[in-house]
mmCIF file of C-alpha atoms and ligand atoms in Angstrom:
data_model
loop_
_atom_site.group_PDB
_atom_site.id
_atom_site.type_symbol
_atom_site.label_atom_id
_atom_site.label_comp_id
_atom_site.label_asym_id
_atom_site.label_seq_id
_atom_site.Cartn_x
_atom_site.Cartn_y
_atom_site.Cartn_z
ATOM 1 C CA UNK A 1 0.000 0.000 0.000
ATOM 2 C CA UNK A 2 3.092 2.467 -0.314
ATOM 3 C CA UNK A 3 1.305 4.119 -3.577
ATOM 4 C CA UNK A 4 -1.487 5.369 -1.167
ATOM 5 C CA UNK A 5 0.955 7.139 1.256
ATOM 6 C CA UNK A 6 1.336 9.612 -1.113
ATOM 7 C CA UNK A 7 -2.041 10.949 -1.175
ATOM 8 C CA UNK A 8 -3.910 12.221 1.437
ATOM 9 C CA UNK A 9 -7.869 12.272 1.363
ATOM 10 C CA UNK A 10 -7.457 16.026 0.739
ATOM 11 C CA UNK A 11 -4.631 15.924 -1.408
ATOM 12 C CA UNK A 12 -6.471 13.206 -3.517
ATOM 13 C CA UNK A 13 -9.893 15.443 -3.643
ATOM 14 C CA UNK A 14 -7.719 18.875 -4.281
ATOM 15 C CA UNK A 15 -6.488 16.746 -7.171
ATOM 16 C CA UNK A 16 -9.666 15.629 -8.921
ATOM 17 C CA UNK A 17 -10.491 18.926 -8.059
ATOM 18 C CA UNK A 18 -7.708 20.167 -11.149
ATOM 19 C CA UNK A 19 -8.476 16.793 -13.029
ATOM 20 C CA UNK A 20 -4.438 16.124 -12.719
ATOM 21 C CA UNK A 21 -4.285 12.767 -14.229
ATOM 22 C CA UNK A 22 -2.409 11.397 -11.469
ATOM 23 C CA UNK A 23 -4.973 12.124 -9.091
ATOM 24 C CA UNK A 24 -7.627 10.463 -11.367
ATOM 25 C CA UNK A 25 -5.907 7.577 -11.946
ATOM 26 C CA UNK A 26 -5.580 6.776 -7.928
ATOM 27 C CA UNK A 27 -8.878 7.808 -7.205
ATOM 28 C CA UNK A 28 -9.994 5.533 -9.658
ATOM 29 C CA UNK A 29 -7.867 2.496 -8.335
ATOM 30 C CA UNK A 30 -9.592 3.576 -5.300
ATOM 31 C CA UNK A 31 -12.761 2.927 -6.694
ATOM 32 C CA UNK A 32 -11.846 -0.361 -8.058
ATOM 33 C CA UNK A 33 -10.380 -1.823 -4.777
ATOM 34 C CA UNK A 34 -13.639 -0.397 -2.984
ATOM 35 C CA UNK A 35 -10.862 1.522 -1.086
ATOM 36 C CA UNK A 36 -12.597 3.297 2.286
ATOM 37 C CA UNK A 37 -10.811 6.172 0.626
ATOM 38 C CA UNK A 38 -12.450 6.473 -2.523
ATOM 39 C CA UNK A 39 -15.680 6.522 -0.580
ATOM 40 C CA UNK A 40 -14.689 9.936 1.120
ATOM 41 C CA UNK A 41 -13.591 11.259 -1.707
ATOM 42 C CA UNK A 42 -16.642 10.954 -3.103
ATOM 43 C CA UNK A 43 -18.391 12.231 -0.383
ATOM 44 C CA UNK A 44 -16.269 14.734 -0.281
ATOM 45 C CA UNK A 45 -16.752 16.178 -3.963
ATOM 46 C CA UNK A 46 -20.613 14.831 -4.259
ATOM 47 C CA UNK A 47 -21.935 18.120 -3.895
ATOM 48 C CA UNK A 48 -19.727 19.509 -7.142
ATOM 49 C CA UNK A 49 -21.153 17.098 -9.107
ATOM 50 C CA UNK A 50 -23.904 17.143 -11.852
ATOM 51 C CA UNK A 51 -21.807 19.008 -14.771
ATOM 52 C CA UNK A 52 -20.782 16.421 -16.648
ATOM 53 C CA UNK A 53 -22.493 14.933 -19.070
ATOM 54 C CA UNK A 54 -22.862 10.755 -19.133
ATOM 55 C CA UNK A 55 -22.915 9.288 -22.761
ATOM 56 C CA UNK A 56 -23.812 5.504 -21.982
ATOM 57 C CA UNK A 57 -22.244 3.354 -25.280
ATOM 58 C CA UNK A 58 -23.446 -0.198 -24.611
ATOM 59 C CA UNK A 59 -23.469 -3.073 -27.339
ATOM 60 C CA UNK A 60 -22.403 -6.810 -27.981
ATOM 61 C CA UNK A 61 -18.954 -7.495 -27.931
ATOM 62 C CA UNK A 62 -17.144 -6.687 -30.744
ATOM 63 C CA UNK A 63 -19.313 -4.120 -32.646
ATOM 64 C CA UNK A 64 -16.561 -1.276 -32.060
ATOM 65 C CA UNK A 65 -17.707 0.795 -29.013
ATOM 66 C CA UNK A 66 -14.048 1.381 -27.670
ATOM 67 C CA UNK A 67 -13.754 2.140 -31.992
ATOM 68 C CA UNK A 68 -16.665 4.658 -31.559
ATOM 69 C CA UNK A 69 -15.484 6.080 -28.482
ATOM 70 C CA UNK A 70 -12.058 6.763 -29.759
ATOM 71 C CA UNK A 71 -13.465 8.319 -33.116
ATOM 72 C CA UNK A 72 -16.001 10.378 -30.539
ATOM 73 C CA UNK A 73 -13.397 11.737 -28.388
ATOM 74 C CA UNK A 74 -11.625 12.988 -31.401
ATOM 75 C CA UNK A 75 -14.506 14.475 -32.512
ATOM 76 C CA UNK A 76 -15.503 16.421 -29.316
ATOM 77 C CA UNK A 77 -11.813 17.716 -28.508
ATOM 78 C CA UNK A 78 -11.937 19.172 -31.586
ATOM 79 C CA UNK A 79 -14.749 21.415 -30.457
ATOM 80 C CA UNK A 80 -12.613 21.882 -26.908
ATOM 81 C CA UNK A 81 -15.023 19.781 -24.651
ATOM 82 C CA UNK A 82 -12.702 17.705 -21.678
ATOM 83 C CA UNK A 83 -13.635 14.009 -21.960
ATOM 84 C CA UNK A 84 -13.318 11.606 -19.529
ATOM 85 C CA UNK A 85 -13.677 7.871 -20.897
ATOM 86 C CA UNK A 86 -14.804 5.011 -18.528
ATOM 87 C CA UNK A 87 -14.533 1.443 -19.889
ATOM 88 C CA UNK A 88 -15.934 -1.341 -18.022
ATOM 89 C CA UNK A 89 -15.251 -3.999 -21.317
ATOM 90 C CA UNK A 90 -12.845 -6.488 -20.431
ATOM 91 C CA UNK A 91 -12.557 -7.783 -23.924
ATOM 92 C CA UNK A 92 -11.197 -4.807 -25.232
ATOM 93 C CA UNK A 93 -9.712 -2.874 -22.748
ATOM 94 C CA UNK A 94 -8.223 1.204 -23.398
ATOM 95 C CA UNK A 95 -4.461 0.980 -22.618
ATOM 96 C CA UNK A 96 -1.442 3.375 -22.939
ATOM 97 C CA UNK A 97 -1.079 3.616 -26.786
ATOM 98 C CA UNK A 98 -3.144 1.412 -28.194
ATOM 99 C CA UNK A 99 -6.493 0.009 -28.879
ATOM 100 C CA UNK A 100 -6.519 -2.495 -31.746
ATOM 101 C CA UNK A 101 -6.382 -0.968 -35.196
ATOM 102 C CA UNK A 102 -6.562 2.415 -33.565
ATOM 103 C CA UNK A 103 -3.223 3.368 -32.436
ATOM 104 C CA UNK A 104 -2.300 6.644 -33.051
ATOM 105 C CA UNK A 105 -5.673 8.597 -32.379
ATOM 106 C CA UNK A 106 -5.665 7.382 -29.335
ATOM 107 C CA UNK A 107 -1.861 7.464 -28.381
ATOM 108 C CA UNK A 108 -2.813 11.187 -28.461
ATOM 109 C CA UNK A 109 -6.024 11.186 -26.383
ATOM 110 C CA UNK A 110 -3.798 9.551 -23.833
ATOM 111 C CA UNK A 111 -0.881 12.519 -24.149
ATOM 112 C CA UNK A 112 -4.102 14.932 -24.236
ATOM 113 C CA UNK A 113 -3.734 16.542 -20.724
ATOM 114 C CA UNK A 114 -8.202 17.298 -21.105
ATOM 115 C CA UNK A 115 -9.043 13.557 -21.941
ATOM 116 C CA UNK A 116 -9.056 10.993 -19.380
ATOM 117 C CA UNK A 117 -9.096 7.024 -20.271
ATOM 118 C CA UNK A 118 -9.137 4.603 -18.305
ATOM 119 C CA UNK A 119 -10.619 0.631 -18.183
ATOM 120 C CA UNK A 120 -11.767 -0.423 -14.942
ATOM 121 C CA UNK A 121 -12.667 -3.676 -13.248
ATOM 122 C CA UNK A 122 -14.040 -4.312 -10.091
ATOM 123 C CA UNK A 123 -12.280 -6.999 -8.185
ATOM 124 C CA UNK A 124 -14.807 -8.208 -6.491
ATOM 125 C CA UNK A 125 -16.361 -5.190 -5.425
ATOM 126 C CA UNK A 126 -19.651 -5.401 -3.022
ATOM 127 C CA UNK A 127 -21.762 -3.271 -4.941
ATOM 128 C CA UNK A 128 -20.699 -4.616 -7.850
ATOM 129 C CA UNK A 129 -19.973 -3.010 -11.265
ATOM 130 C CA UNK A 130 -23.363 -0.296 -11.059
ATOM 131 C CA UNK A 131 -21.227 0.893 -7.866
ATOM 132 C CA UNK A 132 -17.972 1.087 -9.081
ATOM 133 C CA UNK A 133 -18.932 2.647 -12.102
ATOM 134 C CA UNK A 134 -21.233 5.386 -10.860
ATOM 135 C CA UNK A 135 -18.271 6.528 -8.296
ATOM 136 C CA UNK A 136 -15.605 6.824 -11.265
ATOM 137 C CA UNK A 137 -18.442 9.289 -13.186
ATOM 138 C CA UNK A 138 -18.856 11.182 -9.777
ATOM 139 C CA UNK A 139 -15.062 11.633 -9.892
ATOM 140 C CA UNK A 140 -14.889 12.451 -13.569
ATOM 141 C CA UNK A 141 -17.581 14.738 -13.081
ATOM 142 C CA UNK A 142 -15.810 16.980 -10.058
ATOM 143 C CA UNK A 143 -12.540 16.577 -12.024
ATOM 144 C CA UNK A 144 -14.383 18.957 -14.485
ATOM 145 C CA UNK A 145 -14.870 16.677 -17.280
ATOM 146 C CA UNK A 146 -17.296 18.141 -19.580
ATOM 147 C CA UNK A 147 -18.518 14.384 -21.344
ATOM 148 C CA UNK A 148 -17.917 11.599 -19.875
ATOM 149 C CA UNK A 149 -18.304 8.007 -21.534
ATOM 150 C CA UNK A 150 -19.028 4.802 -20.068
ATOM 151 C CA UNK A 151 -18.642 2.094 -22.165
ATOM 152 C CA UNK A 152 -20.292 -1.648 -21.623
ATOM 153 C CA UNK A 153 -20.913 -4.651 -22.935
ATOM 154 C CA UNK A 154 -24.760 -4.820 -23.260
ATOM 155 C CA UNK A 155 -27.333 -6.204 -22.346
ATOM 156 C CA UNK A 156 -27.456 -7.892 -18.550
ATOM 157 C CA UNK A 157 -28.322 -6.848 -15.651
ATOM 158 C CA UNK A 158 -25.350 -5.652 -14.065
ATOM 159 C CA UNK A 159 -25.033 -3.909 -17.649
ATOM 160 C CA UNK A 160 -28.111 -2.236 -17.992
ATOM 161 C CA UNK A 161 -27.036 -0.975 -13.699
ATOM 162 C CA UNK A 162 -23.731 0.343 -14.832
ATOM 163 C CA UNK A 163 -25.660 2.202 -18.377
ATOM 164 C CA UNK A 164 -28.641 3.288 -16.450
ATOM 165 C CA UNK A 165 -26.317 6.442 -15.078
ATOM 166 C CA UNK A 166 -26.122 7.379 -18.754
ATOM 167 C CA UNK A 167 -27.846 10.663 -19.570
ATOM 168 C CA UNK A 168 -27.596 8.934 -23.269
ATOM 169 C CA UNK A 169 -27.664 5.648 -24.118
ATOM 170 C CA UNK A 170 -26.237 4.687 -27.453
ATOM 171 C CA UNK A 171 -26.836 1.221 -28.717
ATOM 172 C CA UNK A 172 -23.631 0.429 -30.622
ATOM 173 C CA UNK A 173 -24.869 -2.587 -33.016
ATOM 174 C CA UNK A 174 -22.952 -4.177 -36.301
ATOM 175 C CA UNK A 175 -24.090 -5.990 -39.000
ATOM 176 C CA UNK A 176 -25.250 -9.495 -37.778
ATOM 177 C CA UNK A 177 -25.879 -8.548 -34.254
ATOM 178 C CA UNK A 178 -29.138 -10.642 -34.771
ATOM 179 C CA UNK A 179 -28.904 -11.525 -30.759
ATOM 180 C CA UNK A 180 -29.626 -7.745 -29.744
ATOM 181 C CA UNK A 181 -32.110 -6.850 -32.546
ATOM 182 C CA UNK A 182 -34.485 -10.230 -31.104
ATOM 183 C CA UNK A 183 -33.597 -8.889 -27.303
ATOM 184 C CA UNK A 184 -34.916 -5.503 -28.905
ATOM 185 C CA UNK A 185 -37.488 -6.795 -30.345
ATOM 186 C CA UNK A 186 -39.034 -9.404 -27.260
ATOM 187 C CA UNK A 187 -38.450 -6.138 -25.118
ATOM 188 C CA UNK A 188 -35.611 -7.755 -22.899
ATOM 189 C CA UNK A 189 -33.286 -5.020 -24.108
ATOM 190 C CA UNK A 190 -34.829 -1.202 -23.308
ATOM 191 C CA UNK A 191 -34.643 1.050 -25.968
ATOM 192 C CA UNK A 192 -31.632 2.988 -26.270
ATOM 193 C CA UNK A 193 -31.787 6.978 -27.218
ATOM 194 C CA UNK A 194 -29.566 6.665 -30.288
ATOM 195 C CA UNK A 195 -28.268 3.711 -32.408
ATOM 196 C CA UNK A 196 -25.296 3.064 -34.333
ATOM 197 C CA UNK A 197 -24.830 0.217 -36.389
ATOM 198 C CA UNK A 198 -21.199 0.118 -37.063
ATOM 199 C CA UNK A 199 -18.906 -1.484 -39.895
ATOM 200 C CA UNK A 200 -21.394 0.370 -41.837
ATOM 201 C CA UNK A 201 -18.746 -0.915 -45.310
ATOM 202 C CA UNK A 202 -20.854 -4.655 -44.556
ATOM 203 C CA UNK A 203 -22.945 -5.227 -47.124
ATOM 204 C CA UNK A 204 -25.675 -6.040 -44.739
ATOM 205 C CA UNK A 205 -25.473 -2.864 -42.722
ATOM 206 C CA UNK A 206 -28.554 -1.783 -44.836
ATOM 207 C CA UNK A 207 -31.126 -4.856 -44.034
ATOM 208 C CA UNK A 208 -29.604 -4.285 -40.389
ATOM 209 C CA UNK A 209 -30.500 -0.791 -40.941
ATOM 210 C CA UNK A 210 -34.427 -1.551 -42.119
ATOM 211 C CA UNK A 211 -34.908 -4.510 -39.221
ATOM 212 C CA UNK A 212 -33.838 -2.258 -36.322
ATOM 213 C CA UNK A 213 -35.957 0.517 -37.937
ATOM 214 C CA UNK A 214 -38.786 -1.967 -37.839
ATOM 215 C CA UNK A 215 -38.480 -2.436 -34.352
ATOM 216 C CA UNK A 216 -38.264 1.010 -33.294
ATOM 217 C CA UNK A 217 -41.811 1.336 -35.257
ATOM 218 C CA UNK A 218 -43.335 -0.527 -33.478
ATOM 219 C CA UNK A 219 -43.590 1.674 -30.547
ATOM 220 C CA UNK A 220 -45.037 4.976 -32.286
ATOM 221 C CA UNK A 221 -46.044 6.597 -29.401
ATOM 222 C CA UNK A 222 -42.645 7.406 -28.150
ATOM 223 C CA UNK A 223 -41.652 11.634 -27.976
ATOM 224 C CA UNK A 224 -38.262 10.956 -28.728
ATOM 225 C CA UNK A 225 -37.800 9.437 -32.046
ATOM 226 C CA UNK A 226 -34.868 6.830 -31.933
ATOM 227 C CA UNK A 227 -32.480 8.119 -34.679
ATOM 228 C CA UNK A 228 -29.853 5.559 -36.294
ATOM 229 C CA UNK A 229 -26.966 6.544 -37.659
ATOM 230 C CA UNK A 230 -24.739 3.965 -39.712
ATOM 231 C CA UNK A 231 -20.834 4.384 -38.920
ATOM 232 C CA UNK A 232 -17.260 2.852 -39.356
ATOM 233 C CA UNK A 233 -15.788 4.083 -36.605
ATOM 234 C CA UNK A 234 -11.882 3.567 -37.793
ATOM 235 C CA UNK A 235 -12.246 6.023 -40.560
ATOM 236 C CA UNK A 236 -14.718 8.263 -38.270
ATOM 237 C CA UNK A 237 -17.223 8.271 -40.698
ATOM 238 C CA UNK A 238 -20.383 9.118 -39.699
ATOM 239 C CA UNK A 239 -19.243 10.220 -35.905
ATOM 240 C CA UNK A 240 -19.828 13.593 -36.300
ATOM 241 C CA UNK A 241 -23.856 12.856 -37.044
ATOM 242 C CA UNK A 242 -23.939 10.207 -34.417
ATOM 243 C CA UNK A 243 -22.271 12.692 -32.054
ATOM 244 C CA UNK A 244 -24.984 15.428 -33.223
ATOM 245 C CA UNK A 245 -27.748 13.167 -32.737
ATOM 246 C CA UNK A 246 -26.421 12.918 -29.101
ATOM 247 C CA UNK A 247 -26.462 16.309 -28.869
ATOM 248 C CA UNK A 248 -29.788 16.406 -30.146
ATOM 249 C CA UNK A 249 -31.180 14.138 -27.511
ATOM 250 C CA UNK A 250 -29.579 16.066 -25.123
ATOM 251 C CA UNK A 251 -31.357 19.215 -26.146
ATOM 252 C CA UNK A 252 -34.901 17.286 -26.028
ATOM 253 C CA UNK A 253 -34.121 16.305 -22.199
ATOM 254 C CA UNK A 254 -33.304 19.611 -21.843
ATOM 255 C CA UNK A 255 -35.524 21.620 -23.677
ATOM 256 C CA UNK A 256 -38.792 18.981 -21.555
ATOM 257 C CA UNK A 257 -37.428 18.912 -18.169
ATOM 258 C CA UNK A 258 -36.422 15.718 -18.723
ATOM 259 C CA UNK A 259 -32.849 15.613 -17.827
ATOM 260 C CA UNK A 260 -33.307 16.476 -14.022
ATOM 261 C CA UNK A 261 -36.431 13.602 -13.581
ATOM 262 C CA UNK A 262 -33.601 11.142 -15.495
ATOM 263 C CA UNK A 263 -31.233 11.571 -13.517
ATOM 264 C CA UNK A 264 -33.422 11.514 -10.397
ATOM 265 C CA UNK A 265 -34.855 8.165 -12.044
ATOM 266 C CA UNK A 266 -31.056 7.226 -12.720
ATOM 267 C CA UNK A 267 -29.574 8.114 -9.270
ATOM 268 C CA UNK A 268 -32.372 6.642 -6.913
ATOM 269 C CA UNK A 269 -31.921 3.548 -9.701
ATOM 270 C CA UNK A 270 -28.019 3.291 -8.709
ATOM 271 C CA UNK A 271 -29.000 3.619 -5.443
ATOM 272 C CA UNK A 272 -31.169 0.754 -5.401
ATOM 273 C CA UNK A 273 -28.981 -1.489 -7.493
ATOM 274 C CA UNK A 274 -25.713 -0.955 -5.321
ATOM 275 C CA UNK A 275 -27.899 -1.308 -1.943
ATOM 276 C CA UNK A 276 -29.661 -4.387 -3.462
ATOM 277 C CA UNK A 277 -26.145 -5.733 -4.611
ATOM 278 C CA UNK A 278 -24.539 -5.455 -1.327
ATOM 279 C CA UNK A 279 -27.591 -7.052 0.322
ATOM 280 C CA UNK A 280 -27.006 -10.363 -1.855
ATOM 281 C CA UNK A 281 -23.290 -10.165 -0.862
ATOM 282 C CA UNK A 282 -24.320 -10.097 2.834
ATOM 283 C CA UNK A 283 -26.704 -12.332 2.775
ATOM 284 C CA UNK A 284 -24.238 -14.686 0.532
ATOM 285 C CA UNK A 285 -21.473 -14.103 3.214
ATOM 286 C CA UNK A 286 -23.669 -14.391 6.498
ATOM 287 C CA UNK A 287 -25.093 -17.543 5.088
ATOM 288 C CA UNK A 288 -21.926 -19.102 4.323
ATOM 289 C CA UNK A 289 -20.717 -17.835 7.531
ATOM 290 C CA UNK A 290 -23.273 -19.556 9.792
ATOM 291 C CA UNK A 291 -23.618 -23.370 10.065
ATOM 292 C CA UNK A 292 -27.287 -22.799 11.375
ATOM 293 C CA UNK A 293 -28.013 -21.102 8.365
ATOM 294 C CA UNK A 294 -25.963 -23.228 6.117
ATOM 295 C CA UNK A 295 -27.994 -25.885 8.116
ATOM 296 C CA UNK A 296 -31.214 -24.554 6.740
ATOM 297 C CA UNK A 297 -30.586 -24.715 3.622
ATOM 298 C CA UNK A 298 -29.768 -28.567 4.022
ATOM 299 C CA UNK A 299 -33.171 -29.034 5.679
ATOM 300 C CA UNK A 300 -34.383 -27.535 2.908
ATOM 301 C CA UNK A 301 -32.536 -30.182 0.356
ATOM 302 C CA UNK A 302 -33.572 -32.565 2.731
ATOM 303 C CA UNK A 303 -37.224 -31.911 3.047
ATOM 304 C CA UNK A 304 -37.735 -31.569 6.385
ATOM 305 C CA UNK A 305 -38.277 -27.801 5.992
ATOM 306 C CA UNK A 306 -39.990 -26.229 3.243
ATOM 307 C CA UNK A 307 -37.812 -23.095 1.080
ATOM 308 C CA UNK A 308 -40.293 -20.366 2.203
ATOM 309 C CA UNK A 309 -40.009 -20.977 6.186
ATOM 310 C CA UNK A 310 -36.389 -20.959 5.282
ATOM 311 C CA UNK A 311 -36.423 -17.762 3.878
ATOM 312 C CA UNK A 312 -38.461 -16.470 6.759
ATOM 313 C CA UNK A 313 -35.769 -17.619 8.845
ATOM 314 C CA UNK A 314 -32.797 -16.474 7.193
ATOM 315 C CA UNK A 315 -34.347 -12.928 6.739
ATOM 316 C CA UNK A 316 -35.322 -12.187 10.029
ATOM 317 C CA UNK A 317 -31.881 -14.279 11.409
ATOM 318 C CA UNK A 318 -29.878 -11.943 8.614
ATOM 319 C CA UNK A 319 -31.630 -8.766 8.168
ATOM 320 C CA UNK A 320 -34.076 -8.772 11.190
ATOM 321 C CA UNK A 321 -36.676 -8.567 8.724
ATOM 322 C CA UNK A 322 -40.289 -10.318 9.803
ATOM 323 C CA UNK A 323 -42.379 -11.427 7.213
ATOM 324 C CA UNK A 324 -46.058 -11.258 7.831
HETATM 325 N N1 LIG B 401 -14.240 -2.771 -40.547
HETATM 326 C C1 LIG B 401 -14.465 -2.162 -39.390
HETATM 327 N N2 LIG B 401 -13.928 -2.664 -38.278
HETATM 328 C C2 LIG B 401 -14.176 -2.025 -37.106
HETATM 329 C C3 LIG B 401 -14.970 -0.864 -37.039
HETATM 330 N N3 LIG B 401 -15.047 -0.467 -35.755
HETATM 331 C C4 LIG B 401 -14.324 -1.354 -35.048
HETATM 332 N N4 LIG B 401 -13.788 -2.294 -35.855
HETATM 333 C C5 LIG B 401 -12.966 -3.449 -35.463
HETATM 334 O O1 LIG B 401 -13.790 -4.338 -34.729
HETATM 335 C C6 LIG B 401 -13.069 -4.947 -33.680
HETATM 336 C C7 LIG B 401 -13.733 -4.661 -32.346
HETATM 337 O O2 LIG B 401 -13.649 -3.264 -32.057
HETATM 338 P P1 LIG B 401 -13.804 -2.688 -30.593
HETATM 339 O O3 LIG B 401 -13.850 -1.221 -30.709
HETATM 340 O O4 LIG B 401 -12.808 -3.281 -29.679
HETATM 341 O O5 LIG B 401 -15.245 -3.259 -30.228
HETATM 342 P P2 LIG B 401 -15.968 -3.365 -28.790
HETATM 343 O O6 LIG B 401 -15.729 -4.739 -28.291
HETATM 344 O O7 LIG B 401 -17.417 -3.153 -29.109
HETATM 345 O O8 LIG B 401 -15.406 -2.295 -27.919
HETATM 346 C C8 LIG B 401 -11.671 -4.383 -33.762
HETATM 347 O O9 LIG B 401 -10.889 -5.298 -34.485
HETATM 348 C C9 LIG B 401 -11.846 -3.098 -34.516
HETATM 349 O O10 LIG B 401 -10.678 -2.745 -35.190
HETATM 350 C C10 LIG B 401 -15.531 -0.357 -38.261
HETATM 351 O O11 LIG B 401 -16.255 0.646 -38.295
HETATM 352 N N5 LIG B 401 -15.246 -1.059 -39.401
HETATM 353 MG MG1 LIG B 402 -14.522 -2.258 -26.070
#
């Protein structure tokens, strides 16, 4: 633990504070470790926080979020915003100097003292991924990162936790994604703000185009209008009207009052998920922790005792929670 010495908890929040990169990249370390630490920081800088904006870019595998993000980030700097990028993607994780085909573009955004990347895992965080991930925005966000992205691999739960801080969700799809346009279509996956189907150059970018379009039909009713913007995210094409229709949805929650009852919908959200994730982890720890309750749960295998009286039991033994 000699790398923490050199921070205090107010030397770490003065930091963040002047988004040195130094600062952000312990804080966020913090986060990961579930470090006591990183919880006062946050507490410390909560009440800064609200200025950034969260651009959620979730997707299967493969499609070319970290691709889009890259070409994004670009995009924005040239217009002066500060970026911070948060990538919770273990398949294809930001490093110093190089993501896949895209070396050089962002070799720079890491040299670019505004932009802040970083991948992030959780190690077996208590809250789980929802938690870490809202804590690293919050941190961003009082760093004075103008846009922030969080990038995820879509669509689980613990995905659609981590995306549901997003102020806008961008479904990043590709030709042949047929697994997300069924979850789209049986409802499983929510409806993003803005789509991209990426690797536009596939020759069936344009039926993936009309099915997704199809879908989105379906539900009329909607006041937002779900554009889709095809892309190919190594030569940037396309970015700057996916980034625009971004913009654009950010200008409807705006313009409708609709960004401050999202992100009271998102933050109460985060709050349940992390509270409800660290309730399973107790529960999973005090149960493996107590042979009467591990007992129970053999009774249960061994019908002597039904599951509900068991859960009664556990619950009020565990949480001191009585069931009427
Ligand atoms: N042809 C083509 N390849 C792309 C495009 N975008 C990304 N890729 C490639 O697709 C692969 C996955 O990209 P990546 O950004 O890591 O996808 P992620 O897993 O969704 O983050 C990499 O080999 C990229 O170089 C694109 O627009 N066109
Ligand atoms: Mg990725």
């Amino acid at each position: 633990m000699a790398a923490r010495r050199d921070f205090t908890r107010e030397s770490l929040a003065a930091g963040v504070r002047a988004g040195e990169k130094r600062a952000l990249a312990r804080a966020i370390t913090l986060v990961e470790n579930a470090d006591p630490l990183a919880y006062e920081l946050v507490r410390d800088v909560y009440p800064e926080t609200g200025r950034a904006y969260a651009v959620g870019i979730t997707g299967p595998p493969g499609v070319g979020k970290s691709s889009l993000i890259s070409s994004l980030v670009g995009h924005v700097r040239e217009a002066g915003k500060t970026v911070g990028v948060i990538s919770v993607d273990p398949s294809s994780p930001f490093s110093h100097g190089a993501l896949l085909g895209d070396r050089i573009r962002l070799a720079d955004h890491f040299l670019d003292p505004e932009v802040f990347i970083r991948s992030m895992g959780t190690r077996g965080h208590l809250g789980g991924l929802a938690e870490a991930t809202l804590q690293a925005l919050l941190i961003l966000d009082a760093a004075g990162k103008e846009l922030v992205f969080l990038e995820t691999v879509g669509a689980g739960q613990s995905e659609v936790e981590v995306i549901g801080i997003a102020d806008t969700v961008v479904l990043a799809l590709m030709p042949g994604s047929g697994d997300s346009i069924q979850a789209l279509k049986a409802g499983i996956m929510e409806i993003p703000d803005v789509i991209a189907i990426n690797k536009m150059d596939h020759p069936a970018a344009r039926t993936m185009l009309t099915e997704v379009r199809s879908i989105l039909s379906l539900d009329p009713d909607r006041r937002w209008k779900v554009p889709i913007v095809l892309t190919e995210a190594h030569r940037g094409e396309n970015v700057p009207e996916l980034w625009e229709k971004v913009e654009e949805h950010r200008a409807f929650l705006e313009r409708e009052g609709g960004l401050a009852e999202r992100r009271r919908r998102n933050l109460a959200g985060e709050v349940y998920a992390v509270a409800s994730a660290r309730a399973a982890a107790h529960l999973r720890r005090a149960v493996e922790e107590d042979p009467e309750l591990r007992q129970l749960l053999d009774d249960v295998q061994a019908r002597t005792l039904d599951p509900l009286s068991a859960v009664s039991e556990i619950m009020s033994r565990v949480f001191r929670i009585q069931d009427g």
